Amino acid sequence: MRSSPHSKTFAHGVHPPECKDDTSALPIRQFPFAPVQVVPLLQHLGKPAIAEVAEGQEVVRGQRIARPDGFMSVAMHAPVSGVVQRIGLAPAISGRMEPAIFVRPFPGSTQEPAQGRPVDARTATPEQIIAAVQEAGIVGLGGASFPTHVKLKLPDGKRGDTLLINGAECEPYLTADHRVMLEHAADVMAGIPFLLKATGTERAIVCIESNKQDAAAVMRAAIPPGQPVSVEVLPVKYPQGAEKMLITAILGREVPSGGLPIDVGTLCVNVATCAEIGQLLPRGAGIHERVLTVGGPGIRKKGNYRVPIGTPLRFLLESVGYEPDLTRVFLGGPMMGQAVSSLDIPVTKGTTGVIGFTARETGNVAEQREHPCIRCGYCLEACPIFLNPSMLGLLARNEQHQRMADDFHLMDCFECGSCTFVCPAHIPLVQHFRISKRAVRRAKAAGK
Amino acid sequence: MSSFDKTLEIRSSPHILSGNSVSHIMLHVVLALLPVAAFACYAFGLTALLSLCGATLACVGTEHLLCRLNHKPTTVGDWSAAITGLLYGLTLPPGLPLWMIAIGGVIAIVLGKAVFGGLGQNPFNPALVGRAVLQAAFPVSMTTWPVAMAEGRFSGLPNSLLTLPFMTPRYDGVTAATPLSAWKFDHQLASTSDLALGFTGGSLGETCALLILLGGLYLAVRRMLNWRIPVAVLATVAAFTAILHWSDPARYAGPQFHLFSGGLMLGAWFMATDMVGSPMTHLGCAIYGVVIGVLTVLIRVWGGMPEGVMYAILLGNALVPLIDNLLQPRVYGTARKKKGVAA
Ligand code: SF4
Ligand code: SF4
C-alpha cells in the first residue's frame, strides 16, 4: 500500500530527528482519574466559558458544566463523575492564574459518560452542526485550540471547495494523531461528513506524512464507498502540519499574508478533532478527554494515553514516572511546545503531548555559546514563509520592532522555530521574534 | 514535591537544535583545506610548511591578543581565524620572508576583520585583505615565484624566507614566471595536466586544482559552502574565455588554461564562498559568482596584472549588501512581483 513516490510538499522547512519510535507502536491506553480534576474555563482562543455548576454539586462524566459565552467560546464538560469541589483559580500555561472548576471523582461511580441529543450528519443543517460542535466543546486538538465551530462558520461571501484533514503530525516525539488514525479510523470517517456538510466543501483529503504509511493504509481502507475522501502521503518535513504549509503542499495554493485558509477555498481540521466530532456528535456528547503522547527521555512509562481533560501534570508525571534528572517539561512537541513553569497546570483540550527532557538534552542546548551571525543563510533556507530571520534577528537586537513588522513581515512569522533550530551561531531567533511581535501588538493597541 | 517544581526550567521553544555550530562548520573548512596545504608542502618543501604555519599563527595569535585586549573571551575556538590564516598563507608566494608573512597576517585580522566588529561583520574576506595589503606594500616580493618541485626543497630553506625584518629578500633559488604571467607577458602556454596536478609555479595553494576541487566538493556536499558560488564563478570564466579564445585563439588562452591556472580554483571554492562575505539567497549567490567570474577574466585579460581573482572577490564582497537588499526573498502569501523591502 505504498503511495506512488511524488514530491508534494512545501518549500523550505527542516528535518529534526523524528524520535517517534518509542511510542508510535504503543496502543492508546485510558489514563486514570486524578484525585482532583481541574477544568479551566478558558482552554481555547476566545472568551472563557461561564460555569453553570455550583460548589458541592454532583456532576456526571461528560455533563456540561460551563456554557459558552458568546460565539467565540465553547462549552466545557465534566471529565469525571464526581462532585464540584470548588470554583477557583488554577495556574495556566500562559503563566497566569485562570478560573477553573475543580471536580473530585466519586470512587464508586461507573463513570458511564452522559449522552445528549444525537446529531445526524445526513439530516442536520449546517447551522445545527455548527451549534452542536460548539456545544460539544470542540476546539482544534492539534494544539492551536481555536474553536472549531468558528472555523466551520465561513465568513459571508466565502466558499470552500476542499477540506484538509491534518494528520501530518510533524513535531518530533508526538504520536497521538498517528494512533488515533490507526485505532479510530471509523471515527475520523464519521467526522468528515459533518465537516463537509457544515462548510459546504466538496471533498476531503486526509494528509499524512510518509513516516506513517500504516496509518495511511488504514485510513484508505476505512473510506466508506462513495465518499469524496482521499488520502495523500507527504514526505516528512517540519512544519508540514502548519495549516499554510499543508495547504501549499497538497493543493499548491498560497494563503495570502494576514489571510485565512478559506481565502483560498480551503479548511484544515486536525485529524484528532475530526475523530472527536465523529465520535461525540452522533451521541450528543461533549469532549471530556483527549489522546496525547507522554514521552521524551525524561519519562519512564512513555505512551499514548486517553487523558481526562483537567488532569494536573503532577499527577500525570507521577503516574508514568520520570527520571530523577528531569529538568524540563513542555506541552506539545519540542519545536513549538511550551515549557511549563508549574506542575499544577492541567492537561487541556489543546495539549497534544507532555514531553519530558532531562539535563542531557537541555544541557546540550544550553551549553551552546551564541556567536555573531555568520550570514550562512541556513535560516533563510529553513523559514517556510520565506522571511529573512538573520535580518530580523539583527533588527530585534536593536529593538527595531516596528521596522521588523513594516519592512520584513515580522507578523507573518508563525513561530515554528525552524530558524532557531538550524542557526549554527545559536542565536535565539524565534525567541527574539516572539518578544518583537508582542511589542508590535502592544504598540498597535496603545495607538488605537 | 515543590523541590521538583523548582528544578524545572522555563525556556521557550524550540527545545531542540540541529547540533550544527559555527566552530563545526569552520573546523570542516580547515579540514578541507588540509590536503591543499599538504600538497603545497610537498611541492615547495619546508618553505611552504614554515610559511603556512607562520601565516596561521600570525592570524590566530592576533585574534587571541585582540580578544584579550578587549577583555572578552577568546574567539580562537571558533576556528575562523585559523581559516583566515591558512587561506592567507596559501595565497602567498613560496619563499616570502617570514616577517612579511607575519605583518600580512596581523593586517588580515585587524584590518580585515576586527575593525568591522569581528566575525560576521567583516564585509571582505580577511585573508584577501591581508594579501592585498602585502601586494601593495611589497610588489616585488609578492610576484617572485620560486619553481615548484625544486631539488633539495626538503633539506634546506631559501635565504629569502629568513630575511631579517624590513630587509629586502634575496632570492637564490630558481625563480620562474607563473603560468598566468608567462602567458600574459611572454605568450607561453602551460599544459593543462601540469596545471591541474600542481606541477607549475605559483602561490602555495594555487597549484593543485584537483585537491582544491576535492575539498570544495566535500564542503558542498555537507552544505558548508553554497555550490552555486564556485559553479557560477567557474562557468562564467569558462564561458567568457571560451568566447574570447574562439574569436582569436592566438591572443586569448582557452578556458581550460584559465580554469586551472592561478588562484581561480582556490578563490572560487574557498574564498568567494566565505559565508560572511557572500549573499544569503541562492539566486544572490549565483549572481555574485557570475560577477566574480566576469571581473576575474576582465582583470586577467585586459588588466595590468596577470592574476585578478583576488580583486574580483574583494569587489564581489563589496557588492553583497546591494545584492542581498535587492533579492529579499518573496514572503509566503504576498504578491509575486514585489521588489526590495517596500511595505
Ligand atoms: S522566522 Fe518565524 S516562520 Fe520563519 S522559520 Fe523562524 S519561526 Fe518559523
Ligand atoms: S542561521 Fe544564524 S548564523 Fe546563519 S544567517 Fe541565519 S541568523 Fe545568521
XYZ file of N, CA and C in Angstrom, chain A residues 16 172 244-245 248 253-257 314 317-318 322 326-330 333-343 357 362 365-366 368-369 371-378 380-381 384-388 390 406-409 412 417 420-426 430-431 434, chain B residues 1-2 4-23 25-26 73-75 77-78 117-122 222-226 228 274-282 320-321 324-325 327-334 336 338 340-343:
408
model
N 14.077 17.850 11.726
C 14.534 17.450 13.062
C 14.433 15.932 13.203
N 8.469 16.267 16.339
C 9.109 15.073 16.886
C 8.386 14.589 18.152
N -0.879 26.601 6.726
C -0.454 27.208 5.462
C 0.444 26.264 4.677
N 1.342 25.597 5.384
C 2.283 24.701 4.706
C 1.542 23.515 4.109
N -0.304 24.487 0.963
C 0.616 24.626 -0.157
C 1.094 23.251 -0.626
N -1.755 25.920 -3.211
C -2.322 27.259 -3.017
C -1.560 27.973 -1.914
N -1.510 29.288 -2.028
C -0.792 30.069 -1.041
C -1.751 31.000 -0.316
N -1.877 30.798 0.975
C -2.773 31.640 1.769
C -2.191 33.045 1.823
N -2.982 34.069 1.475
C -2.425 35.422 1.482
C -1.932 35.828 2.873
N -0.908 36.643 2.872
C -0.361 37.148 4.131
C -1.465 37.833 4.927
N 1.247 17.170 37.526
C 1.940 16.486 38.619
C 1.446 15.047 38.741
N 2.618 12.996 35.666
C 4.028 12.606 35.677
C 4.312 11.585 36.768
N 3.651 11.746 37.907
C 3.878 10.769 38.971
C 3.342 9.403 38.567
N 9.115 9.480 36.222
C 10.047 10.320 35.471
C 11.452 10.094 36.003
N 15.014 14.862 35.442
C 14.052 15.573 34.584
C 14.188 17.071 34.847
N 14.454 17.826 33.797
C 14.661 19.255 34.037
C 13.687 20.139 33.280
N 13.040 19.582 32.269
C 12.133 20.438 31.515
C 10.944 19.617 31.054
N 9.781 20.195 31.221
C 8.554 19.547 30.756
C 7.867 20.543 29.849
N 7.479 20.092 28.660
C 6.740 21.012 27.801
C 5.526 20.338 27.204
N 5.109 19.395 21.030
C 6.385 18.870 20.570
C 7.532 19.797 20.919
N 8.764 19.336 20.685
C 9.927 20.136 21.060
C 10.145 21.363 20.176
N 9.529 21.420 19.013
C 9.750 22.582 18.160
C 8.897 23.778 18.574
N 7.667 23.527 18.951
C 6.785 24.648 19.293
C 6.178 24.540 20.687
N 6.433 23.435 21.387
C 5.798 23.215 22.682
C 6.216 24.247 23.715
N 5.295 24.498 24.632
C 5.572 25.498 25.663
C 6.041 24.809 26.932
N 7.160 25.268 27.472
C 7.654 24.709 28.726
C 6.741 25.147 29.859
N 6.528 24.248 30.813
C 5.633 24.593 31.916
C 6.443 25.090 33.101
N 5.856 26.030 33.808
C 6.526 26.586 34.969
C 6.043 25.913 36.237
N 4.831 25.326 36.171
C 4.263 24.728 37.374
C 3.622 23.415 36.997
N 3.745 22.434 37.870
C 3.140 21.138 37.586
C 1.685 21.099 38.014
N 12.226 16.351 29.207
C 13.645 16.299 28.849
C 14.478 16.241 30.119
N 18.644 19.060 27.593
C 18.590 20.511 27.743
C 19.992 21.077 27.873
N 21.653 21.972 24.627
C 21.208 23.225 24.033
C 21.751 24.404 24.819
N 21.697 24.298 26.156
C 22.062 25.441 26.977
C 23.550 25.774 26.873
N 25.479 25.689 24.381
C 25.911 26.256 23.114
C 26.116 27.753 23.267
N 27.307 28.167 22.911
C 27.619 29.586 23.035
C 27.039 30.335 21.837
N 27.081 32.885 18.965
C 28.071 33.571 18.143
C 27.377 34.690 17.393
N 28.157 35.598 16.815
C 27.501 36.551 15.913
C 26.998 35.806 14.672
N 26.026 36.388 14.001
C 25.506 35.798 12.761
C 26.632 35.713 11.745
N 26.852 34.534 11.189
C 27.900 34.388 10.178
C 27.313 34.427 8.762
N 26.076 34.848 8.660
C 25.428 35.033 7.359
C 25.447 33.752 6.524
N 25.258 32.640 7.181
C 25.324 31.377 6.446
C 24.092 31.179 5.573
N 23.001 31.869 5.914
C 21.795 31.738 5.106
C 20.970 30.504 5.419
N 21.388 29.701 6.380
C 20.616 28.499 6.709
C 19.196 28.857 7.149
N 17.370 31.398 6.261
C 16.526 31.770 5.126
C 16.019 30.526 4.407
N 16.894 29.531 4.352
C 16.507 28.289 3.685
C 15.546 27.459 4.517
N 9.776 28.553 6.390
C 8.781 28.096 5.421
C 7.982 29.239 4.807
N 8.057 30.425 5.414
C 7.333 31.516 4.771
C 8.289 32.559 4.210
N 9.514 32.171 4.009
C 10.478 32.989 3.279
C 10.756 34.331 3.937
N 10.826 34.332 5.240
C 11.287 35.548 5.902
C 12.808 35.548 5.879
N 13.383 36.651 6.373
C 14.833 36.752 6.488
C 15.168 36.800 7.977
N 17.728 36.181 9.660
C 19.007 36.786 10.012
C 18.854 38.293 10.176
N 7.145 46.381 9.583
C 6.831 47.166 8.387
C 7.594 46.676 7.164
N 8.873 46.391 7.343
C 9.704 46.103 6.179
C 10.024 44.628 5.995
N 9.918 43.842 7.051
C 10.382 42.460 6.941
C 9.345 41.422 7.372
N 8.079 41.824 7.337
C 6.978 40.868 7.520
C 7.046 40.088 8.833
N 4.126 37.914 9.901
C 3.836 36.671 9.190
C 4.524 35.472 9.838
N 9.907 28.013 14.741
C 11.185 27.690 15.371
C 12.223 27.087 14.451
N 15.643 29.067 14.473
C 16.489 28.835 15.651
C 17.096 27.441 15.592
N 16.296 26.484 15.155
C 16.762 25.095 15.092
C 18.025 24.974 14.241
N 18.069 25.641 13.091
C 19.219 25.450 12.197
C 20.378 26.395 12.473
N 20.155 27.475 13.195
C 21.192 28.516 13.283
C 22.466 27.984 13.932
N 23.582 27.944 13.178
C 24.824 27.425 13.760
C 25.435 28.398 14.767
N 24.987 29.650 14.722
C 25.513 30.625 15.684
C 24.706 30.598 16.978
N 23.689 29.743 17.019
C 22.852 29.593 18.218
C 22.215 30.891 18.656
N 13.743 32.858 16.958
C 12.294 32.899 17.154
C 11.958 33.455 18.534
N 12.844 33.217 19.484
C 12.597 33.770 20.813
C 12.583 35.300 20.743
N 9.245 36.449 19.065
C 8.066 36.443 19.932
C 7.987 37.751 20.701
N 7.112 17.761 47.070
C 7.256 17.810 45.623
C 7.589 19.202 45.111
N 7.581 20.182 46.003
C 7.823 21.525 45.490
C 9.258 21.648 44.983
N 10.689 19.615 43.134
C 10.626 19.222 41.742
C 10.246 20.415 40.866
N 9.297 21.195 41.347
C 8.904 22.404 40.619
C 10.093 23.312 40.361
N 10.898 23.463 41.396
C 11.980 24.446 41.298
C 13.008 24.046 40.256
N 13.190 22.744 40.064
C 14.228 22.350 39.132
C 13.773 22.477 37.676
N 12.515 22.733 37.453
C 12.038 22.853 36.070
C 12.518 24.151 35.450
N 13.067 24.035 34.251
C 13.489 25.251 33.571
C 12.375 25.702 32.645
N 12.230 27.001 32.559
C 11.272 27.517 31.588
C 12.066 28.182 30.481
N 12.099 27.545 29.355
C 12.740 28.134 28.183
C 11.703 28.071 27.091
N 11.757 29.037 26.193
C 10.767 28.950 25.136
C 11.311 28.086 24.005
N 10.384 27.552 23.229
C 10.732 26.601 22.178
C 11.528 27.310 21.074
N 12.227 26.619 20.218
C 12.361 25.165 20.175
C 13.260 24.618 21.282
N 12.935 23.403 21.708
C 13.706 22.774 22.770
C 14.820 21.889 22.226
N 14.907 21.799 20.908
C 15.996 21.036 20.301
C 16.665 21.897 19.237
N 17.951 21.656 19.019
C 18.693 22.367 17.987
C 19.297 21.339 17.039
N 19.684 21.827 15.863
C 20.183 20.897 14.849
C 21.528 20.298 15.232
N 22.244 20.919 16.148
C 23.556 20.401 16.523
C 24.683 20.997 15.703
N 24.333 21.746 14.685
C 25.355 22.413 13.897
C 25.876 23.612 14.687
N 27.098 24.004 14.415
C 27.621 25.169 15.106
C 28.657 25.855 14.233
N 28.941 27.084 14.579
C 29.915 27.857 13.819
C 31.263 27.143 13.822
N 31.690 26.689 14.992
C 33.011 26.076 15.058
C 33.046 24.766 14.267
N 31.342 24.112 11.498
C 31.485 24.463 10.082
C 32.913 24.883 9.775
N 33.429 25.779 10.616
C 34.769 26.323 10.362
C 35.818 25.211 10.426
N 36.187 36.883 26.106
C 36.689 35.516 25.974
C 37.221 35.309 24.563
N 38.269 34.541 24.470
C 38.918 34.391 23.166
C 37.987 33.702 22.166
N 38.061 34.131 20.925
C 37.207 33.554 19.887
C 38.013 32.629 18.978
N 38.596 29.654 19.391
C 37.952 28.346 19.334
C 36.935 28.204 18.214
N 36.508 29.303 17.601
C 35.549 29.143 16.507
C 36.241 28.806 15.184
N 34.250 44.781 13.502
C 33.470 44.258 14.623
C 33.597 42.757 14.773
N 34.554 42.168 14.086
C 34.810 40.745 14.288
C 33.993 39.861 13.378
N 34.014 38.585 13.707
C 33.366 37.569 12.877
C 31.919 37.951 12.547
N 31.570 37.821 11.307
C 30.194 38.086 10.899
C 29.980 39.503 10.421
N 30.862 40.411 10.825
C 30.667 41.818 10.464
C 31.566 42.230 9.304
N 32.554 41.413 9.006
C 33.551 41.821 8.026
C 33.013 41.680 6.612
N 28.386 18.651 2.244
C 27.962 18.854 3.625
C 27.232 20.174 3.813
N 26.941 20.852 2.749
C 26.237 22.134 2.751
C 26.957 23.183 3.581
N 28.281 23.113 3.594
C 29.028 24.119 4.327
C 29.566 25.190 3.389
N 29.371 25.001 2.133
C 29.543 26.115 1.200
C 28.423 25.997 0.173
N 28.061 27.137 -0.380
C 26.980 27.141 -1.347
C 27.572 26.861 -2.725
N 26.553 26.980 -5.522
C 26.212 27.873 -6.623
C 27.307 28.901 -6.879
N 33.233 32.198 1.369
C 33.199 32.581 2.779
C 31.794 33.102 3.093
N 31.128 32.446 4.052
C 29.719 32.762 4.310
C 29.496 34.227 4.647
N 30.428 34.762 5.413
C 30.223 36.131 5.886
C 30.205 37.111 4.718
N 31.044 36.847 3.711
C 31.188 37.821 2.645
C 30.370 37.515 1.409
N 29.483 36.503 1.480
C 28.713 36.161 0.288
C 27.222 36.365 0.551
N 26.426 36.441 -0.504
C 24.998 36.707 -0.328
C 24.284 35.561 0.390
N 23.079 35.856 0.864
C 22.360 34.873 1.670
C 21.401 34.019 0.857
N 20.951 34.513 -0.284
C 19.983 33.721 -1.046
C 20.707 32.967 -2.161
N 20.096 31.901 -2.630
C 20.711 31.101 -3.685
C 20.891 31.915 -4.956
N 27.910 42.634 -2.147
C 26.975 41.736 -1.462
C 25.810 42.455 -0.768
N 26.077 43.548 -0.033
C 24.921 44.217 0.607
C 23.870 44.631 -0.415
N 22.035 41.489 -1.654
C 21.116 40.980 -0.632
C 19.879 41.863 -0.498
N 20.099 43.149 -0.612
C 18.970 44.053 -0.443
C 17.988 43.943 -1.603
N 17.539 41.303 -3.437
C 16.981 39.961 -3.592
C 16.393 39.432 -2.290
N 15.703 40.266 -1.569
C 14.987 39.753 -0.403
C 14.030 38.677 -0.894
N 13.954 37.551 -0.188
C 13.036 36.505 -0.649
C 11.586 36.998 -0.638
N 10.792 36.493 -1.582
C 9.375 36.849 -1.611
C 8.666 36.115 -0.484
N 8.045 36.871 0.386
C 7.411 36.275 1.563
C 6.152 35.518 1.159
N 5.973 34.340 1.759
C 4.805 33.498 1.513
C 3.528 34.326 1.639
N 2.668 34.185 0.670
C 1.369 34.834 0.752
C 1.368 36.305 0.381
N 2.487 36.798 -0.162
C 2.494 38.180 -0.641
C 2.577 38.149 -2.156
N 3.449 38.267 -5.983
C 4.617 37.626 -6.578
C 5.695 38.620 -6.977
N 7.030 41.607 -6.005
C 7.333 42.749 -5.154
C 8.839 42.855 -5.019
N 12.443 44.530 -3.508
C 13.044 45.210 -2.372
C 12.235 45.037 -1.106
N 12.238 46.062 -0.287
C 11.632 45.927 1.022
C 10.418 46.830 1.166
N 9.898 47.309 0.049
C 8.743 48.200 0.153
C 7.609 47.481 0.873
N 6.973 48.174 1.765
C 5.933 47.531 2.581
C 4.652 47.334 1.784
